[in-house]
Short mmCIF file of C-alpha atoms in Angstrom, two decimals:
data_model
loop_
_atom_site.label_atom_id
_atom_site.label_comp_id
_atom_site.label_asym_id
_atom_site.label_seq_id
_atom_site.Cartn_x
_atom_site.Cartn_y
_atom_site.Cartn_z
CA MET A 247 -25.76 -12.36 20.05
CA ASP A 248 -25.93 -8.76 20.34
CA HIS A 249 -22.40 -6.85 19.84
CA ARG A 250 -23.28 -4.59 22.32
CA ASN A 251 -23.27 -7.24 25.09
CA LEU A 252 -19.56 -7.84 24.30
CA ALA A 253 -17.10 -7.09 27.01
CA LEU A 254 -14.68 -4.86 25.12
CA VAL A 255 -17.74 -2.83 23.65
CA GLN A 256 -19.35 -2.26 26.88
CA GLY A 257 -16.21 -0.90 28.10
CA LEU A 258 -15.45 1.68 25.16
CA GLY A 259 -17.79 4.52 27.02
CA HIS A 260 -15.83 4.34 30.30
CA THR A 261 -12.56 3.68 28.60
CA ARG A 262 -12.96 7.21 26.70
CA ALA A 263 -13.93 8.74 30.35
CA THR A 264 -10.87 7.42 31.89
CA LEU A 265 -8.58 8.69 29.16
CA ARG A 266 -9.92 12.05 29.15
CA ARG A 267 -9.85 12.30 33.11
CA TRP A 268 -6.07 11.11 32.87
CA ASN A 269 -5.39 13.27 30.00
CA ALA A 270 -6.04 16.10 32.66
CA ALA A 271 -3.06 14.92 34.71
CA PRO A 272 -1.03 12.55 32.67
CA GLY A 273 2.28 12.99 34.58
CA ARG A 274 0.76 11.93 37.72
CA VAL A 275 -0.74 8.87 36.06
CA VAL A 276 2.12 7.74 33.97
CA GLY A 277 4.48 8.15 36.78
CA VAL A 278 3.04 5.87 38.95
CA TRP A 279 3.12 3.37 36.21
CA ALA A 280 6.73 4.24 35.23
CA LEU A 281 7.87 3.81 38.96
CA GLY A 282 6.35 0.42 39.18
CA ALA A 283 7.78 -0.61 35.77
CA LEU A 284 11.47 0.71 36.73
CA VAL A 285 11.20 -1.45 39.96
CA VAL A 286 10.43 -4.44 37.98
CA ALA A 287 12.80 -3.70 35.05
CA ILE A 288 15.61 -3.26 37.80
CA ALA A 289 14.58 -6.24 39.30
CA LEU A 290 14.93 -8.19 36.24
CA LEU A 291 18.24 -7.05 35.08
CA TYR A 292 19.44 -8.11 38.72
CA LEU A 293 18.21 -11.54 37.98
CA VAL A 294 19.93 -11.46 34.41
CA TRP A 295 23.34 -10.24 36.26
CA ALA A 296 22.74 -13.33 38.99
CA VAL A 297 22.05 -15.80 36.31
CA SER A 298 24.95 -14.78 34.20
CA HIS A 299 27.36 -15.74 36.86
CA ARG A 300 25.69 -19.09 37.23
CA ALA A 301 25.26 -19.86 33.68
CA THR A 302 27.71 -21.91 31.71
CA PRO A 303 28.59 -19.76 28.72
CA ASP A 304 27.84 -21.62 25.40
CA THR A 305 30.96 -22.54 23.11
CA ARG A 306 29.12 -21.23 20.09
CA PRO A 307 29.57 -17.55 19.13
CA LEU A 308 26.73 -15.36 19.96
CA LEU A 309 25.66 -13.65 16.85
CA LEU A 310 25.12 -9.81 17.62
CA PRO A 311 24.26 -7.08 14.67
CA GLY A 312 27.28 -4.83 14.65
CA VAL A 313 29.52 -7.02 16.69
CA ASN A 314 29.80 -10.16 14.14
CA GLU A 315 26.76 -9.49 12.02
CA PRO A 316 26.01 -6.21 9.96
CA ALA A 317 24.02 -3.61 11.81
CA THR A 318 20.89 -3.33 9.36
CA MET A 319 17.67 -1.74 9.39
CA LEU A 320 16.44 -5.46 9.08
CA ALA A 321 18.24 -6.35 12.36
CA ALA A 322 16.61 -3.46 14.13
CA VAL A 323 13.28 -4.52 12.77
CA GLN A 324 13.59 -8.12 14.11
CA VAL A 325 14.60 -6.52 17.55
CA LEU A 326 11.48 -4.23 17.64
CA GLY A 327 9.48 -7.52 16.38
CA ARG A 328 10.76 -9.35 19.33
CA ASN A 329 10.00 -6.70 21.72
CA SER A 330 6.54 -6.15 20.40
CA LEU A 331 5.48 -9.70 21.08
CA VAL A 332 6.39 -9.32 24.36
CA LEU A 333 4.35 -5.86 24.75
CA ALA A 334 1.60 -7.31 23.06
CA LEU A 335 1.49 -10.28 25.73
CA HIS A 336 1.75 -7.96 28.43
CA ALA A 337 -1.05 -5.75 26.93
CA PHE A 338 -3.39 -8.88 26.59
CA ALA A 339 -2.90 -9.21 30.50
CA CYS A 340 -4.30 -6.15 31.01
CA VAL A 341 -7.48 -6.93 28.89
CA ALA A 342 -7.81 -10.19 30.46
CA GLY A 343 -7.60 -8.52 33.98
CA TYR A 344 -10.38 -5.98 32.74
CA ILE A 345 -12.52 -8.69 31.40
CA ALA A 346 -12.06 -10.87 34.57
CA GLY A 347 -12.19 -8.21 37.07
CA SER A 348 -14.84 -5.81 35.73
CA GLN A 349 -16.97 -7.61 33.28
CA LEU A 350 -17.24 -11.11 34.73
CA PRO A 351 -18.66 -9.82 37.93
CA GLU A 352 -21.52 -7.84 35.91
CA GLU A 353 -22.39 -11.07 34.38
CA LEU A 354 -23.49 -12.88 37.87
CA ASP A 355 -26.73 -11.41 37.66
CA ARG A 356 -27.59 -12.82 34.38
CA HIS A 357 -26.97 -16.52 35.61
CA ARG A 358 -28.30 -18.65 38.48
CA GLY A 359 -26.96 -22.01 39.93
CA LEU A 360 -23.71 -23.65 38.50
CA SER A 361 -23.60 -21.28 35.72
CA ARG A 362 -23.19 -18.38 38.38
CA ARG A 363 -20.93 -20.37 40.33
CA ILE A 364 -18.60 -20.40 37.71
CA HIS A 365 -18.89 -17.22 36.57
CA ALA A 366 -18.17 -16.12 40.39
CA ALA A 367 -14.72 -18.37 40.16
CA ALA A 368 -13.72 -17.50 36.67
CA GLY A 369 -12.76 -13.74 37.62
CA PRO A 370 -10.38 -14.61 40.43
CA LEU A 371 -9.06 -17.85 38.66
CA ALA A 372 -8.25 -15.95 35.37
CA ILE A 373 -6.49 -13.00 37.60
CA ALA A 374 -4.36 -16.07 39.14
CA PHE A 375 -3.71 -17.41 35.69
CA VAL A 376 -2.49 -14.04 34.40
CA ALA A 377 -0.12 -13.28 37.50
CA THR A 378 1.11 -17.06 37.34
CA ALA A 379 1.88 -16.56 33.45
CA THR A 380 3.52 -13.20 33.91
CA LEU A 381 6.17 -14.53 36.66
CA PHE A 382 6.63 -17.52 34.36
CA SER A 383 7.60 -14.98 31.67
CA LEU A 384 9.91 -13.03 33.73
CA ALA A 385 11.54 -16.10 34.93
CA THR A 386 12.01 -17.27 31.58
CA GLN A 387 13.69 -13.95 30.28
CA ALA A 388 15.60 -13.81 33.34
CA TYR A 389 17.11 -17.21 32.80
CA VAL A 390 17.52 -16.85 28.57
CA LEU A 391 18.91 -13.14 28.98
CA GLY A 392 21.39 -14.32 31.81
CA SER A 393 22.56 -16.98 29.73
CA ASP A 394 23.02 -14.74 26.41
CA ALA A 395 24.98 -12.47 29.01
CA ALA A 396 27.09 -15.28 30.29
CA THR A 397 28.23 -16.16 26.80
CA LEU A 398 28.56 -12.91 25.42
CA GLY A 399 30.69 -11.89 28.56
CA ALA A 400 33.09 -15.00 27.70
CA GLN A 401 33.12 -14.47 23.90
CA LEU A 402 34.25 -10.50 24.43
CA HIS A 403 36.06 -10.94 27.55
CA ILE A 404 33.70 -8.19 29.61
CA GLY A 405 32.69 -8.69 33.20
CA GLN A 406 29.06 -9.10 33.92
CA ALA A 407 28.75 -6.03 35.82
CA THR A 408 30.21 -3.92 32.78
CA LEU A 409 28.39 -6.01 30.41
CA ILE A 410 24.92 -4.91 32.08
CA LEU A 411 26.01 -1.24 32.44
CA THR A 412 26.82 -1.24 28.52
CA LEU A 413 23.17 -2.64 28.34
CA LEU A 414 21.56 0.16 30.41
CA PRO A 415 21.01 2.74 27.77
CA HIS A 416 18.98 0.67 25.38
CA ALA A 417 17.94 -2.07 27.89
CA LEU A 418 16.50 0.06 30.88
CA PRO A 419 14.05 2.29 28.74
CA GLU A 420 13.09 -0.82 27.01
CA LEU A 421 12.28 -3.00 29.94
CA VAL A 422 10.32 0.17 31.51
CA ALA A 423 8.02 0.31 28.33
CA LEU A 424 7.45 -3.50 27.95
CA PHE A 425 6.59 -3.41 31.73
CA LEU A 426 3.99 -0.37 31.79
CA PRO A 427 1.21 -2.76 30.82
CA LEU A 428 1.84 -5.09 33.90
CA ALA A 429 2.42 -1.94 36.32
CA ALA A 430 -0.87 -0.41 35.28
CA TRP A 431 -2.20 -3.81 35.95
CA LEU A 432 -0.67 -4.00 39.38
CA VAL A 433 -1.83 -0.69 40.04
CA ALA A 434 -5.60 -1.11 39.17
CA SER A 435 -5.59 -4.46 40.92
CA ARG A 436 -4.47 -2.86 44.17
CA ARG A 437 -7.02 -0.17 43.75
CA ARG A 438 -9.63 -2.49 42.51
CA ARG A 439 -10.08 -0.45 39.70
CA PHE A 440 -10.26 -3.30 36.87
CA ASP A 441 -12.69 -0.96 35.03
CA GLU A 442 -9.57 1.27 33.98
CA LEU A 443 -7.49 -1.70 32.48
CA LEU A 444 -8.78 -1.10 29.11
CA ALA A 445 -7.98 2.54 29.16
CA ALA A 446 -4.69 1.58 30.65
CA THR A 447 -3.89 -0.98 27.85
CA VAL A 448 -4.57 1.46 25.16
CA ALA A 449 -2.39 4.28 27.09
CA THR A 450 0.50 2.07 28.09
CA THR A 451 0.57 0.83 24.45
CA ALA A 452 0.95 4.16 22.96
CA ILE A 453 3.72 5.19 25.27
CA ALA A 454 5.51 1.95 24.80
CA VAL A 455 5.67 1.76 21.25
CA PRO A 456 8.03 4.82 20.22
CA VAL A 457 9.99 3.96 23.06
CA LEU A 458 10.60 0.43 21.73
CA VAL A 459 11.61 1.82 18.26
CA VAL A 460 14.14 4.03 19.83
CA ALA A 461 15.53 1.38 22.03
CA ALA A 462 15.95 -1.11 19.06
CA ALA A 463 17.88 1.78 17.08
CA VAL A 464 19.91 2.11 20.18
CA GLU A 465 20.65 -1.80 20.73
CA VAL A 466 21.59 -2.29 16.95
CA TRP A 467 23.65 0.85 16.38
CA VAL A 468 24.72 2.13 19.77
CA TRP A 469 25.69 -0.89 22.00
CA PRO A 470 27.84 -2.24 19.68
CA GLN A 471 30.17 0.46 20.10
CA LEU A 472 29.94 0.40 24.05
CA LEU A 473 30.71 -3.25 23.58
CA ARG A 474 33.96 -2.49 21.67
CA ALA A 475 35.03 0.28 24.36
CA ALA A 476 34.52 -2.08 27.23
CA SER A 477 36.25 -5.36 25.72
CA PRO A 478 39.85 -5.67 25.61
CA LEU A 479 39.41 -7.52 22.24
CA GLY A 480 38.26 -3.97 20.99
#
């Protein structure tokens, strides 16, 4: 197989052109993504707050760097590693959207009969699968984080609303960064510009990574201080 027929290789030229076009007015492009990611982040934080009121706190103490575990560089790397996996999942969703929405339709002319019908159905099915997997991921995160919030609130005797407020300095930028690829995916899908998703993957990942590094540092070394200030246990 000729490597030039690969979907990602075919999109390199258009990706470079798209990145150059966006670079001429980056604020407008990134602003739309950031606004969409912010809406999703706020929605997730609300769900975490709602779940934390209904979840039963775990009787086992929740180990937290800076609170009942050492706040070390290794702890920050572990936080960054977990967030990097989520970012990779969202970035791959962008790539899958590019292939399903842009490349598969162009393959139709090369196929006939059953093969053509399969390729025609594959794009919409792939997009539906990515959307379903993303919603499942968000629901799972809301449940897990909400359960942890219930446990941590009971452990430190902090109200759920106060606990969410202490989270905001690192959680809000962290979540916005993580959801940037999904916001770009939604914008491109609404505009039917799936051919831009490869460029969006590159751009959103490049923006998200340094934000996640700073957020991990704040979570490990600053958030514990906020928790102590909010907790009657000190």
